[in-house]
Amino acid sequence: MADDLPLRVLERLRAIDWSDDSAAYEHANSRALLMREYLRRAAGWARAYRAEESWPFFDITEHVAPEVRTPSDVAAELEAVLTGLAPSSLRKTCRGAVR
């Protein structure tokens, strides 16, 4: 099950409609709550691994298990999904989630 985790996360990212900017406003409260929870969790990981300088948008795997790599086929598919997305912090966070 853990072996297919990168692919499952990639599939979830693929399911997002990145072009629907109006959805951000329609779900502002839940998005704010999700962001707050992400920041809280990311801060905990950053403190635990002395990676505060990388917070808030970072790949915690670089600090926890740097030898872990995203499978090359999944990485290539991920880059296709991320093409054209801005800002770079979004792309970095997505890469970290898949990794």
CSV table of C-alpha atoms in Angstrom, one decimal:
chain,number,residue,atom,x,y,z
A,1,MET,CA,0.0,0.0,0.0
A,2,ALA,CA,2.8,2.5,0.9
A,3,ASP,CA,4.5,1.7,-2.5
A,4,ASP,CA,1.6,3.2,-4.4
A,5,LEU,CA,1.2,6.3,-2.2
A,6,PRO,CA,3.1,8.6,-4.6
A,7,LEU,CA,0.8,7.6,-7.4
A,8,ARG,CA,-2.3,8.0,-5.2
A,9,VAL,CA,-1.3,11.5,-4.2
A,10,LEU,CA,-0.5,12.3,-7.9
A,11,GLU,CA,-4.0,11.1,-8.8
A,12,ARG,CA,-5.5,13.4,-6.2
A,13,LEU,CA,-3.6,16.4,-7.6
A,14,ARG,CA,-4.6,15.4,-11.1
A,15,ALA,CA,-8.3,15.6,-10.0
A,16,ILE,CA,-8.0,19.3,-9.0
A,17,ASP,CA,-9.6,21.8,-11.4
A,18,TRP,CA,-6.7,24.3,-11.3
A,19,SER,CA,-8.4,26.6,-13.8
A,20,ASP,CA,-11.5,27.4,-11.6
A,21,ASP,CA,-10.4,30.6,-9.9
A,22,SER,CA,-13.9,31.3,-8.7
A,23,ALA,CA,-13.9,28.2,-6.5
A,24,ALA,CA,-11.4,29.8,-4.3
A,25,TYR,CA,-14.0,32.5,-3.3
A,26,GLU,CA,-16.9,30.0,-3.1
A,27,HIS,CA,-15.0,28.0,-0.5
A,28,ALA,CA,-13.1,30.7,1.3
A,29,ASN,CA,-13.9,29.6,4.9
A,30,SER,CA,-12.9,25.9,4.3
A,31,ARG,CA,-9.8,26.9,2.4
A,32,ALA,CA,-8.7,29.2,5.2
A,33,LEU,CA,-9.2,26.4,7.7
A,34,LEU,CA,-7.3,24.0,5.5
A,35,MET,CA,-4.4,26.4,5.2
A,36,ARG,CA,-4.3,27.1,8.9
A,37,GLU,CA,-4.1,23.3,9.5
A,38,TYR,CA,-1.4,22.9,6.9
A,39,LEU,CA,0.7,25.7,8.4
A,40,ARG,CA,0.3,24.2,11.9
A,41,ARG,CA,1.3,20.8,10.8
A,42,ALA,CA,4.2,22.0,8.7
A,43,ALA,CA,5.5,24.1,11.6
A,44,GLY,CA,5.5,21.1,13.8
A,45,TRP,CA,7.5,19.1,11.3
A,46,ALA,CA,9.9,22.0,10.6
A,47,ARG,CA,10.6,22.3,14.4
A,48,ALA,CA,11.0,18.6,14.9
A,49,TYR,CA,13.6,18.4,12.1
A,50,ARG,CA,15.2,21.8,12.6
A,51,ALA,CA,14.0,23.0,9.2
A,52,GLU,CA,12.4,26.2,10.3
A,53,GLU,CA,14.2,28.2,7.6
A,54,SER,CA,12.4,26.2,5.0
A,55,TRP,CA,8.9,26.7,6.5
A,56,PRO,CA,6.1,27.1,5.4
A,57,PHE,CA,6.3,25.5,1.9
A,58,PHE,CA,8.9,22.7,1.8
A,59,ASP,CA,9.5,19.0,1.3
A,60,ILE,CA,9.9,17.6,4.7
A,61,THR,CA,11.2,14.3,3.2
A,62,GLU,CA,14.4,16.1,2.4
A,63,HIS,CA,14.9,16.4,6.2
A,64,VAL,CA,13.4,13.2,7.4
A,65,ALA,CA,14.6,10.7,4.7
A,66,PRO,CA,16.6,12.4,2.0
A,67,GLU,CA,17.3,9.0,0.4
A,68,VAL,CA,13.7,8.6,-0.6
A,69,ARG,CA,13.0,9.6,-4.2
A,70,THR,CA,9.8,9.9,-6.2
A,71,PRO,CA,9.7,7.1,-8.8
A,72,SER,CA,10.9,8.6,-12.1
A,73,ASP,CA,7.7,7.7,-14.0
A,74,VAL,CA,5.6,9.4,-11.3
A,75,ALA,CA,7.9,12.4,-11.2
A,76,ALA,CA,7.5,12.9,-14.9
A,77,GLU,CA,3.7,12.7,-14.7
A,78,LEU,CA,3.8,15.1,-11.8
A,79,GLU,CA,5.8,17.7,-13.7
A,80,ALA,CA,3.2,17.5,-16.5
A,81,VAL,CA,0.4,18.2,-14.0
A,82,LEU,CA,2.4,21.1,-12.5
A,83,THR,CA,3.3,22.8,-15.8
A,84,GLY,CA,2.0,26.3,-15.8
A,85,LEU,CA,1.1,26.4,-12.1
A,86,ALA,CA,2.1,29.4,-10.1
A,87,PRO,CA,3.5,30.2,-7.6
A,88,SER,CA,6.6,28.1,-7.3
A,89,SER,CA,5.7,27.4,-3.6
A,90,LEU,CA,2.7,25.5,-4.9
A,91,ARG,CA,4.7,23.3,-7.2
A,92,LYS,CA,7.3,22.7,-4.4
A,93,THR,CA,4.6,21.7,-2.0
A,94,CYS,CA,3.0,19.3,-4.5
A,95,ARG,CA,6.3,17.7,-5.3
A,96,GLY,CA,6.9,17.2,-1.6
A,97,ALA,CA,3.5,15.7,-1.0
A,98,VAL,CA,4.0,13.2,-3.9
A,99,ARG,CA,7.5,12.3,-2.7
